[in-house]
CSV table of C-alpha atoms in Angstrom, one decimal:
chain,number,residue,atom,x,y,z
A,221,MET,CA,-156.7,-16.8,207.3
A,222,ILE,CA,-155.9,-20.8,208.0
A,223,GLY,CA,-152.4,-20.5,210.2
A,224,VAL,CA,-150.2,-23.6,210.0
A,225,VAL,CA,-147.6,-24.4,212.5
A,226,GLY,CA,-144.5,-26.3,211.5
A,227,GLY,CA,-143.4,-26.0,208.1
A,228,GLY,CA,-142.4,-29.8,207.7
A,229,ILE,CA,-143.7,-31.8,205.2
A,230,ALA,CA,-147.3,-32.2,206.9
A,231,GLY,CA,-147.8,-28.6,207.7
A,232,LEU,CA,-146.6,-27.9,203.6
A,233,ALA,CA,-148.7,-30.4,202.4
A,234,ALA,CA,-151.9,-29.3,204.4
A,235,ALA,CA,-151.1,-25.3,203.4
A,236,TYR,CA,-150.5,-26.8,199.7
A,237,ARG,CA,-154.3,-28.7,199.8
A,238,LEU,CA,-155.7,-25.9,201.6
A,239,GLN,CA,-154.8,-23.1,199.0
A,240,GLN,CA,-156.4,-25.7,196.2
A,241,ARG,CA,-159.4,-25.2,197.9
A,242,GLY,CA,-159.2,-21.7,197.6
A,243,HIS,CA,-158.7,-20.9,201.4
A,244,ASP,CA,-155.9,-18.3,202.1
A,245,VAL,CA,-153.0,-19.9,204.1
A,246,GLN,CA,-150.1,-18.6,206.8
A,247,VAL,CA,-147.1,-21.7,207.7
A,248,PHE,CA,-144.9,-20.8,210.6
A,249,GLU,CA,-142.1,-22.4,211.4
A,250,ALA,CA,-139.8,-22.1,214.9
A,251,ALA,CA,-136.5,-23.1,212.9
A,252,PRO,CA,-134.5,-21.4,210.6
A,253,GLN,CA,-134.6,-23.9,208.1
A,254,LEU,CA,-138.1,-25.5,206.4
A,255,GLY,CA,-138.5,-29.3,206.1
A,256,GLY,CA,-138.2,-30.9,209.6
A,257,LEU,CA,-136.5,-34.4,209.5
A,258,ALA,CA,-136.0,-33.7,205.8
A,259,ALA,CA,-133.4,-30.6,206.4
A,260,THR,CA,-130.5,-31.2,204.0
A,261,TYR,CA,-126.9,-30.3,204.2
A,262,GLU,CA,-124.7,-29.2,201.2
A,263,THR,CA,-121.6,-31.3,199.4
A,264,PRO,CA,-119.9,-30.0,196.5
A,265,GLY,CA,-122.3,-31.3,194.5
A,266,ASP,CA,-126.5,-32.2,195.3
A,267,ASP,CA,-127.3,-31.6,198.6
A,268,ILE,CA,-128.0,-34.5,200.7
A,269,GLU,CA,-130.2,-35.2,203.6
A,270,GLN,CA,-129.3,-34.8,207.2
A,271,PHE,CA,-131.3,-38.1,208.0
A,272,TYR,CA,-131.3,-40.7,205.6
A,273,HIS,CA,-134.3,-40.9,203.2
A,274,HIS,CA,-135.6,-43.3,200.7
A,275,LEU,CA,-139.3,-44.1,199.3
A,276,SER,CA,-141.0,-47.2,199.0
A,277,LYS,CA,-143.3,-48.5,196.4
A,278,SER,CA,-146.2,-48.3,198.8
A,279,GLU,CA,-145.3,-44.7,199.4
A,280,GLU,CA,-148.5,-43.9,196.7
A,281,THR,CA,-149.3,-40.5,198.2
A,282,ILE,CA,-146.0,-38.5,198.1
A,283,VAL,CA,-145.1,-39.8,195.0
A,284,ASP,CA,-148.8,-38.4,193.4
A,285,LEU,CA,-148.0,-35.6,195.3
A,286,ALA,CA,-144.5,-34.9,193.5
A,287,GLU,CA,-146.1,-35.6,189.9
A,288,GLU,CA,-148.6,-32.5,190.9
A,289,LEU,CA,-145.9,-30.4,191.5
A,290,GLY,CA,-143.9,-31.2,188.4
A,291,VAL,CA,-141.0,-33.0,189.6
A,292,GLY,CA,-142.4,-36.8,189.3
A,293,ASP,CA,-140.5,-37.4,186.8
A,294,ARG,CA,-137.0,-36.7,189.3
A,295,ILE,CA,-138.0,-39.8,191.2
A,296,GLU,CA,-135.3,-42.5,190.3
A,297,TRP,CA,-136.4,-46.3,191.5
A,298,ARG,CA,-133.3,-47.7,191.9
A,299,VAL,CA,-131.9,-51.1,194.0
A,300,GLY,CA,-131.3,-50.8,197.7
A,301,THR,CA,-129.1,-53.8,198.9
A,302,ASN,CA,-129.3,-55.1,202.0
A,303,GLY,CA,-127.1,-56.7,204.1
A,304,TYR,CA,-126.6,-58.2,207.9
A,305,TYR,CA,-123.3,-57.9,210.2
A,306,VAL,CA,-123.4,-61.2,212.0
A,307,ASP,CA,-120.0,-62.0,214.1
A,308,GLY,CA,-117.7,-60.5,211.9
A,309,VAL,CA,-119.2,-61.2,208.5
A,310,VAL,CA,-121.6,-59.4,206.4
A,311,HIS,CA,-124.2,-61.5,204.7
A,312,PRO,CA,-125.7,-60.0,201.6
A,313,LEU,CA,-129.4,-60.9,201.6
A,314,ASP,CA,-131.1,-59.3,198.6
A,315,THR,CA,-131.3,-62.5,196.3
A,316,PRO,CA,-133.3,-66.0,197.1
A,317,TRP,CA,-129.5,-67.5,197.0
A,318,GLU,CA,-128.3,-65.4,199.4
A,319,ILE,CA,-130.8,-65.8,201.5
A,320,LEU,CA,-130.9,-69.5,201.7
A,321,ALA,CA,-127.1,-69.2,202.4
A,322,TYR,CA,-127.5,-67.4,205.2
A,323,PRO,CA,-126.0,-69.8,207.8
A,324,HIS,CA,-127.8,-68.0,211.3
A,325,MET,CA,-131.1,-70.0,210.5
A,326,SER,CA,-132.4,-73.0,209.0
A,327,LEU,CA,-134.1,-73.7,205.9
A,328,TYR,CA,-137.5,-74.0,208.0
A,329,ASP,CA,-136.7,-70.7,209.4
A,330,LYS,CA,-136.3,-69.1,206.2
A,331,PHE,CA,-139.3,-70.6,204.4
A,332,ARG,CA,-141.7,-69.8,207.6
A,333,LEU,CA,-140.1,-66.0,207.4
A,334,GLY,CA,-140.6,-66.0,204.0
A,335,MET,CA,-144.2,-66.7,204.3
A,336,LEU,CA,-144.8,-64.1,207.1
A,337,THR,CA,-143.1,-61.3,204.5
A,338,GLN,CA,-145.7,-62.2,201.8
A,339,GLY,CA,-148.1,-62.0,204.3
A,340,VAL,CA,-149.1,-65.7,204.2
A,341,ASP,CA,-150.0,-67.5,207.6
A,342,VAL,CA,-149.2,-71.1,207.1
A,343,ARG,CA,-150.1,-72.2,210.7
A,344,GLY,CA,-152.7,-74.0,210.0
A,345,GLY,CA,-151.7,-76.3,207.3
A,346,LEU,CA,-153.6,-74.2,204.5
A,347,PRO,CA,-152.1,-71.2,203.4
A,348,ASP,CA,-154.2,-67.9,204.5
A,349,PHE,CA,-153.2,-65.1,202.4
A,350,ASP,CA,-155.8,-62.7,204.3
A,351,ALA,CA,-154.4,-63.1,207.9
A,352,TYR,CA,-152.5,-60.0,208.0
A,353,ASP,CA,-154.4,-57.8,206.1
A,354,ASP,CA,-156.3,-55.8,209.4
A,355,LEU,CA,-152.9,-54.7,211.3
A,356,ALA,CA,-155.2,-53.6,214.3
A,357,GLU,CA,-155.9,-57.4,215.6
A,358,TYR,CA,-152.1,-57.7,216.1
A,359,GLU,CA,-151.9,-54.4,218.2
A,360,HIS,CA,-151.8,-55.6,221.5
A,361,VAL,CA,-149.2,-58.5,220.5
A,362,THR,CA,-145.9,-57.7,220.9
A,363,VAL,CA,-143.4,-58.7,218.4
A,364,ARG,CA,-141.6,-61.4,220.2
A,365,GLU,CA,-145.4,-63.2,220.9
A,366,PHE,CA,-145.9,-62.5,217.1
A,367,VAL,CA,-142.7,-63.6,215.3
A,368,GLU,CA,-142.5,-66.6,217.7
A,369,GLU,CA,-146.2,-67.9,216.9
A,370,HIS,CA,-146.0,-67.4,213.4
A,371,THR,CA,-142.6,-68.4,212.4
A,372,THR,CA,-140.1,-70.1,215.1
A,373,THR,CA,-138.4,-69.3,218.1
A,374,SER,CA,-135.1,-69.5,216.1
A,375,VAL,CA,-136.1,-67.1,213.6
A,376,TYR,CA,-136.9,-64.0,216.4
A,377,GLU,CA,-133.7,-65.3,218.8
A,378,ASN,CA,-131.4,-65.1,215.7
A,379,PHE,CA,-133.3,-62.7,213.1
A,380,VAL,CA,-135.6,-60.5,214.6
A,381,ASP,CA,-134.5,-59.8,218.4
A,382,PRO,CA,-130.9,-57.9,216.8
A,383,LEU,CA,-132.5,-55.9,214.9
A,384,LEU,CA,-135.5,-55.0,217.3
A,385,ASP,CA,-132.8,-54.4,219.9
A,386,GLY,CA,-130.8,-52.0,218.0
A,387,LYS,CA,-134.0,-50.0,217.0
A,388,TYR,CA,-135.8,-49.7,220.6
A,389,GLY,CA,-133.3,-51.1,222.7
A,390,ASP,CA,-134.5,-51.9,226.6
A,391,ARG,CA,-138.3,-50.9,225.1
A,392,LYS,CA,-137.9,-54.2,222.4
A,393,ASP,CA,-140.5,-56.2,224.6
A,394,ASP,CA,-142.8,-53.2,224.6
A,395,ILE,CA,-143.4,-53.3,221.0
A,396,SER,CA,-146.5,-53.9,218.6
A,397,ALA,CA,-146.7,-56.7,216.1
A,398,ALA,CA,-148.7,-54.4,214.2
A,399,TRP,CA,-145.8,-52.1,213.6
A,400,PHE,CA,-143.7,-55.3,212.4
A,401,LEU,CA,-146.2,-56.2,209.8
A,402,GLY,CA,-146.7,-53.0,209.0
A,403,ARG,CA,-142.8,-52.5,208.2
A,404,VAL,CA,-142.7,-55.7,206.6
A,405,ARG,CA,-145.9,-54.4,204.1
A,406,PHE,CA,-144.2,-50.6,204.3
A,407,ARG,CA,-141.0,-51.9,202.4
A,408,GLY,CA,-142.8,-53.4,199.3
A,409,GLU,CA,-141.5,-54.4,196.1
A,410,ARG,CA,-138.6,-56.5,195.4
A,411,ASP,CA,-136.5,-57.7,192.1
A,412,LEU,CA,-136.2,-60.9,192.9
A,413,LEU,CA,-132.7,-60.9,191.2
A,414,ARG,CA,-131.3,-57.6,192.6
A,415,GLY,CA,-132.9,-56.7,196.1
A,416,GLU,CA,-135.1,-54.2,196.7
A,417,ILE,CA,-136.7,-51.1,194.9
A,418,LEU,CA,-136.5,-48.3,196.2
A,419,GLY,CA,-137.0,-44.1,195.7
A,420,TYR,CA,-134.8,-41.4,195.7
A,421,PHE,CA,-135.3,-37.7,193.6
A,422,ASP,CA,-132.5,-37.2,191.8
A,423,GLY,CA,-131.2,-33.8,193.3
A,424,GLY,CA,-132.8,-35.3,196.9
A,425,PHE,CA,-135.4,-34.8,198.7
A,426,GLY,CA,-135.0,-31.1,198.8
A,427,VAL,CA,-136.4,-30.8,194.9
A,428,LEU,CA,-139.8,-32.3,196.5
A,429,LEU,CA,-139.4,-29.8,199.1
A,430,ASP,CA,-138.7,-26.9,197.0
A,431,ALA,CA,-141.0,-27.3,194.6
A,432,LEU,CA,-143.9,-27.4,197.6
A,433,VAL,CA,-142.6,-24.3,199.3
A,434,ASP,CA,-142.8,-22.6,195.6
A,435,ALA,CA,-146.1,-24.3,195.1
A,436,VAL,CA,-148.1,-22.9,198.4
A,437,GLY,CA,-145.5,-19.2,197.9
A,438,ARG,CA,-142.7,-18.4,199.6
A,439,GLU,CA,-144.6,-15.5,200.8
A,440,ASN,CA,-146.8,-17.3,202.9
A,441,ILE,CA,-144.0,-19.2,204.7
A,442,THR,CA,-142.3,-17.8,208.1
A,443,ALA,CA,-139.3,-19.3,209.2
A,444,ASN,CA,-137.6,-18.3,212.4
A,445,ALA,CA,-141.2,-17.7,213.5
A,446,PRO,CA,-142.4,-20.0,216.7
A,447,VAL,CA,-146.1,-19.8,217.1
A,448,THR,CA,-146.3,-19.1,221.0
A,449,ASP,CA,-149.6,-18.6,222.0
A,450,LEU,CA,-152.7,-20.6,220.3
A,451,THR,CA,-156.1,-18.9,221.6
A,452,VAL,CA,-159.6,-20.5,221.9
A,453,GLU,CA,-162.7,-18.7,223.5
A,454,ASP,CA,-165.9,-19.9,223.6
A,455,GLY,CA,-165.2,-23.1,222.5
A,456,GLN,CA,-163.8,-21.7,218.9
A,457,VAL,CA,-160.2,-21.2,217.8
A,458,GLN,CA,-159.2,-17.2,217.7
A,459,SER,CA,-155.7,-16.6,216.8
A,460,LEU,CA,-152.2,-17.5,216.8
A,461,THR,CA,-149.9,-15.2,218.4
A,462,VAL,CA,-146.2,-15.6,216.5
A,463,ASP,CA,-142.8,-14.8,217.7
A,464,TYR,CA,-141.0,-13.6,214.4
A,465,ASP,CA,-137.8,-12.6,216.4
A,466,GLY,CA,-137.1,-9.9,214.7
A,467,THR,CA,-135.6,-11.4,211.4
A,468,GLN,CA,-138.6,-12.0,209.4
A,469,ALA,CA,-141.0,-9.5,210.1
A,470,ALA,CA,-142.5,-6.8,208.2
A,471,PRO,CA,-140.8,-3.4,207.7
A,472,GLY,CA,-142.5,-1.6,210.8
A,473,ALA,CA,-144.1,-5.1,212.2
A,474,ASP,CA,-144.0,-6.0,216.0
A,475,ALA,CA,-141.4,-9.0,216.8
A,476,GLU,CA,-144.2,-10.5,218.0
A,477,GLU,CA,-148.0,-10.3,216.2
A,478,THR,CA,-151.2,-12.2,216.9
A,479,HIS,CA,-153.2,-13.3,213.8
A,480,GLU,CA,-156.8,-13.9,213.9
A,481,VAL,CA,-157.7,-17.5,212.2
A,482,ASP,CA,-160.5,-19.2,210.5
A,483,ALA,CA,-158.8,-22.7,211.8
A,484,ALA,CA,-155.2,-24.0,213.2
A,485,VAL,CA,-153.3,-26.4,212.2
A,486,VAL,CA,-150.6,-27.9,214.2
A,487,ALA,CA,-148.2,-29.9,212.4
A,488,THR,CA,-145.8,-30.7,214.9
A,489,MET,CA,-144.3,-32.9,217.8
A,490,PRO,CA,-147.1,-33.4,220.1
A,491,ASN,CA,-145.1,-31.8,222.5
A,492,VAL,CA,-145.3,-28.4,220.5
A,493,LEU,CA,-149.6,-29.1,220.7
A,494,GLU,CA,-149.3,-29.4,224.2
A,495,SER,CA,-147.8,-26.3,225.1
A,496,LEU,CA,-150.2,-24.3,222.9
A,497,THR,CA,-153.3,-25.9,224.1
A,498,GLY,CA,-152.8,-28.2,226.5
A,499,PHE,CA,-153.7,-31.6,225.4
A,500,SER,CA,-151.7,-34.3,226.3
A,501,CYS,CA,-150.2,-36.9,224.1
A,502,ALA,CA,-149.4,-40.8,225.6
A,503,ILE,CA,-147.3,-41.4,223.1
A,504,ASP,CA,-143.3,-41.9,223.7
A,505,PHE,CA,-141.1,-40.8,221.3
A,506,GLN,CA,-137.1,-42.0,220.7
A,507,GLY,CA,-134.2,-39.7,219.8
A,508,ALA,CA,-131.8,-40.3,216.8
A,509,ILE,CA,-128.5,-39.6,216.2
A,510,CYS,CA,-127.4,-39.7,212.5
A,511,GLY,CA,-123.7,-39.3,211.4
A,512,LEU,CA,-122.9,-38.4,207.7
A,513,VAL,CA,-119.3,-39.3,206.9
A,514,THR,CA,-118.0,-38.2,204.2
A,515,MET,CA,-115.1,-40.6,202.9
A,516,GLU,CA,-112.4,-40.7,200.3
A,517,GLU,CA,-113.1,-44.6,200.0
A,518,SER,CA,-116.0,-47.1,200.1
A,519,LEU,CA,-116.6,-48.9,203.4
A,520,LEU,CA,-119.4,-51.2,202.3
A,521,ASP,CA,-120.5,-53.2,199.6
A,522,THR,CA,-124.3,-52.8,199.9
A,523,TYR,CA,-126.5,-50.3,200.6
A,524,TRP,CA,-128.0,-50.7,203.8
A,525,LEU,CA,-126.1,-53.1,206.8
A,526,ASN,CA,-128.2,-53.7,209.6
A,527,VAL,CA,-125.4,-54.7,212.9
A,528,ALA,CA,-126.4,-57.7,215.1
A,529,HIS,CA,-124.6,-57.1,217.7
A,530,ASP,CA,-124.1,-55.0,220.5
A,531,ALA,CA,-122.7,-51.9,218.8
A,532,PRO,CA,-123.5,-47.8,219.3
A,533,PHE,CA,-125.5,-47.9,216.2
A,534,GLY,CA,-128.1,-50.5,214.7
A,535,ALA,CA,-127.2,-49.6,210.9
A,536,LEU,CA,-124.8,-48.3,208.4
A,537,VAL,CA,-126.2,-47.0,205.6
A,538,GLU,CA,-124.0,-46.6,202.2
A,539,HIS,CA,-125.7,-44.1,200.5
A,540,THR,CA,-123.8,-43.5,197.6
A,541,ASN,CA,-123.7,-47.3,197.0
A,542,PHE,CA,-127.5,-46.3,196.1
A,543,VAL,CA,-127.0,-43.0,194.6
A,544,GLU,CA,-123.9,-42.7,192.4
A,545,ARG,CA,-121.3,-40.8,194.3
A,546,GLU,CA,-120.3,-38.6,191.2
A,547,ARG,CA,-123.6,-36.8,192.3
A,548,TYR,CA,-121.5,-35.5,195.3
A,549,GLY,CA,-118.3,-34.5,194.0
A,550,GLY,CA,-117.0,-38.0,193.9
A,551,ASP,CA,-117.1,-38.4,198.0
A,552,HIS,CA,-118.6,-41.7,199.3
A,553,LEU,CA,-121.2,-40.8,202.1
A,554,LEU,CA,-121.9,-42.9,204.9
A,555,TYR,CA,-124.6,-42.6,207.8
A,556,VAL,CA,-124.1,-44.3,211.0
A,557,ALA,CA,-127.7,-44.4,212.3
A,558,SER,CA,-128.6,-44.8,216.3
A,559,TYR,CA,-131.7,-44.5,218.1
A,560,VAL,CA,-131.8,-43.7,221.9
A,561,GLN,CA,-135.0,-44.5,224.2
A,562,ASP,CA,-133.9,-41.7,226.6
A,563,GLU,CA,-131.7,-39.0,226.6
A,564,THR,CA,-130.0,-39.9,230.1
A,565,GLU,CA,-128.4,-42.2,227.7
A,566,ASP,CA,-124.5,-42.0,227.2
A,567,LEU,CA,-124.8,-42.0,223.5
A,568,TRP,CA,-127.0,-38.9,223.9
A,569,GLN,CA,-124.8,-37.3,226.4
A,570,MET,CA,-121.9,-37.6,224.4
A,571,ASP,CA,-120.4,-34.3,222.2
A,572,ASP,CA,-120.3,-34.7,218.8
A,573,GLU,CA,-116.0,-35.2,219.3
A,574,GLU,CA,-117.2,-38.2,221.5
A,575,LEU,CA,-119.5,-39.5,219.4
A,576,ARG,CA,-117.2,-39.0,216.2
A,577,GLU,CA,-114.4,-41.3,218.4
A,578,THR,CA,-117.1,-43.9,219.5
A,579,TRP,CA,-118.3,-44.7,216.0
A,580,LEU,CA,-115.2,-44.4,213.9
A,581,ALA,CA,-113.7,-46.9,216.9
A,582,GLU,CA,-116.3,-49.1,216.4
A,583,ILE,CA,-116.1,-49.3,212.6
A,584,GLU,CA,-112.6,-50.1,212.6
A,585,SER,CA,-112.8,-53.0,215.0
A,586,MET,CA,-115.6,-54.3,212.2
A,587,PHE,CA,-113.7,-53.8,209.7
A,588,PRO,CA,-110.2,-53.8,210.1
A,589,ASP,CA,-109.4,-52.8,206.4
A,590,PHE,CA,-110.8,-49.3,207.1
A,591,ASP,CA,-108.7,-46.3,207.3
A,592,ARG,CA,-109.8,-43.6,209.4
A,593,SER,CA,-107.6,-41.2,207.3
A,594,ALA,CA,-109.8,-41.1,204.1
A,595,VAL,CA,-112.2,-39.8,206.5
A,596,SER,CA,-112.3,-36.0,205.5
A,597,GLU,CA,-115.8,-34.8,207.1
A,598,PHE,CA,-118.1,-36.2,210.0
A,599,ARG,CA,-120.9,-34.3,210.5
A,600,ILE,CA,-123.8,-35.1,213.2
A,601,ALA,CA,-127.7,-34.5,213.5
A,602,ARG,CA,-129.5,-35.1,216.3
A,603,ASN,CA,-133.5,-34.8,217.0
A,604,PRO,CA,-134.7,-35.9,220.4
A,605,ARG,CA,-138.4,-37.0,219.0
A,606,ALA,CA,-137.6,-38.2,215.7
A,607,ALA,CA,-140.2,-41.4,215.9
A,608,PRO,CA,-142.7,-42.7,217.8
A,609,ILE,CA,-142.2,-46.0,220.3
A,610,TYR,CA,-144.8,-48.2,218.6
A,611,GLU,CA,-146.0,-49.9,222.0
A,612,CYS,CA,-148.8,-52.2,221.9
A,613,GLY,CA,-151.8,-50.4,221.9
A,614,TYR,CA,-150.2,-47.2,220.1
A,615,LEU,CA,-153.6,-46.5,218.2
A,616,ASP,CA,-155.3,-45.9,221.2
A,617,LEU,CA,-153.1,-42.7,221.7
A,618,VAL,CA,-153.0,-41.3,218.5
A,619,VAL,CA,-153.8,-37.8,218.6
A,620,PRO,CA,-157.2,-36.8,216.2
A,621,TYR,CA,-157.4,-35.0,213.0
A,622,HIS,CA,-159.8,-32.4,214.8
A,623,LEU,CA,-159.3,-31.5,218.2
A,624,ASP,CA,-162.7,-29.8,218.6
A,625,ALA,CA,-164.0,-32.4,221.6
A,626,ASP,CA,-160.5,-31.8,223.3
A,627,VAL,CA,-159.2,-28.1,222.6
A,628,GLY,CA,-161.8,-26.5,220.8
A,629,GLU,CA,-163.6,-25.9,217.3
A,630,GLY,CA,-160.8,-25.4,214.1
A,631,VAL,CA,-158.0,-26.6,216.3
A,632,TYR,CA,-156.6,-29.3,213.9
A,633,TYR,CA,-153.7,-32.2,214.3
A,634,ALA,CA,-151.3,-33.2,211.6
A,635,GLY,CA,-147.8,-33.7,213.1
A,636,MET,CA,-146.0,-37.4,214.2
A,637,ALA,CA,-148.6,-38.5,216.7
A,638,SER,CA,-151.3,-38.9,214.0
A,639,GLU,CA,-152.9,-41.7,212.7
A,640,ALA,CA,-151.2,-41.0,209.3
A,641,GLN,CA,-148.3,-42.0,210.6
A,642,TYR,CA,-149.5,-45.6,212.2
A,643,PRO,CA,-147.9,-47.7,211.9
A,644,GLU,CA,-144.6,-46.8,210.8
A,645,ARG,CA,-143.9,-43.1,210.3
A,646,SER,CA,-142.8,-41.5,206.8
A,647,LEU,CA,-142.7,-38.5,204.9
A,648,ASN,CA,-145.7,-40.4,202.7
A,649,GLY,CA,-147.7,-40.1,206.1
A,650,GLY,CA,-146.9,-36.6,206.3
A,651,VAL,CA,-148.3,-35.7,203.4
A,652,VAL,CA,-151.4,-38.1,204.1
A,653,ALA,CA,-151.6,-36.4,207.9
A,654,GLY,CA,-151.7,-32.7,206.1
A,655,TYR,CA,-154.3,-33.5,203.2
A,656,GLU,CA,-156.8,-35.6,206.1
A,657,VAL,CA,-156.9,-31.7,208.4
A,658,ALA,CA,-157.0,-29.8,204.7
A,659,ASP,CA,-159.8,-31.9,204.1
A,660,ARG,CA,-161.5,-31.5,207.3
A,661,ILE,CA,-161.1,-28.0,207.5
A,662,ASP,CA,-162.7,-27.7,204.1
A,663,ALA,CA,-165.9,-29.8,204.9
A,664,GLN,CA,-165.8,-27.9,208.1
A,665,ILE,CA,-166.0,-24.0,207.1
A,666,GLY,CA,-166.7,-24.1,203.1
A,667,SER,CA,-164.9,-24.0,200.3
A,668,LYS,CA,-164.2,-20.3,199.1
A,669,THR,CA,-163.3,-21.4,195.6
A,670,ASP,CA,-166.9,-20.6,194.7
A,671,GLU,CA,-167.3,-17.4,196.0
């Protein structure tokens, strides 16, 4: 048997791929709900993700997986409109003329930024269309250094810096240009007349998750079952010990059981990897707090609104300006998104009521016509390790897929600290990581499909 620690997208993808190759797999998830950061809330209509999600056209692996699972036709490619809130004004930034009308950069600034986003380096006078292909070349350069050199200081100060501040706070000066370039590349296709093309499942990402769980087999997945020990002897993985908490154990089984394994996939955050194996990961993670506001009235005219000033959130994302509200019982749904770099930050220390008051008060100050009595529900999700901090030198810190040299033969890692989540984390990266370890396991211990 191959044991998979973690029932998020990476763990399930690994299990799915291994089963395709003929291996017996069991998945153990510590939480009561599968999906990790793709977990959902109920609404009067479709379920919706606790943390906002969408697909980019560049995310091909997860799209292929959806096709294999029979839900590829549920992906809808929609226009995700964007705006930037600066000095009390929402500036739409979707069409060329809207970008040209943006008042906080010169025409020359916009030209240089536009060339950069298209992957063209014009510093030498002649355009270089291959300058940004190798992201590792910019791994040890900060975003500020890169943007000021490859565009202008004004582009950095008036456009990029506020975005970095909202995303990384006091860590913004540490962030690698490779992450910045990767994010530009990741966002992918645009409709020049309307905006960015993004994907979403009819029914939400739970459609994909349910199909993946069904493909793996619910009998092969156990929730409420944290793995408490991973045993390696003589340089080879031997077993996983699982605490079933008395809720998922088979009749007559002990609450804690040890399972012999041929290989173990740890598809979790690296702190769990360290607790099980002693392998220490030097990557820092940031936390996320995400509010989902249910409203009777719409707040924005755009899907995604970045906020330039020092607000207690970095973005407002009105999901029902992307997916019609009729799918959610007619409600308007707004995400309020904030990252924290340290759990001692005031925002992380607030309870849900304090956070609700802080965020709604800020929205009222930004949008005087906003009526908080139109808010019928305010749900808050928190995750202390929602994303890596992509500092300079990050690529040197990623956890190898195969930990034979550091832990023992048969121990593999497919969590968010893997190379598949570089230079930006995504659900697609989770699928890629799961496939990468599955392929290595199959090559190492041999496929059973021909036995």
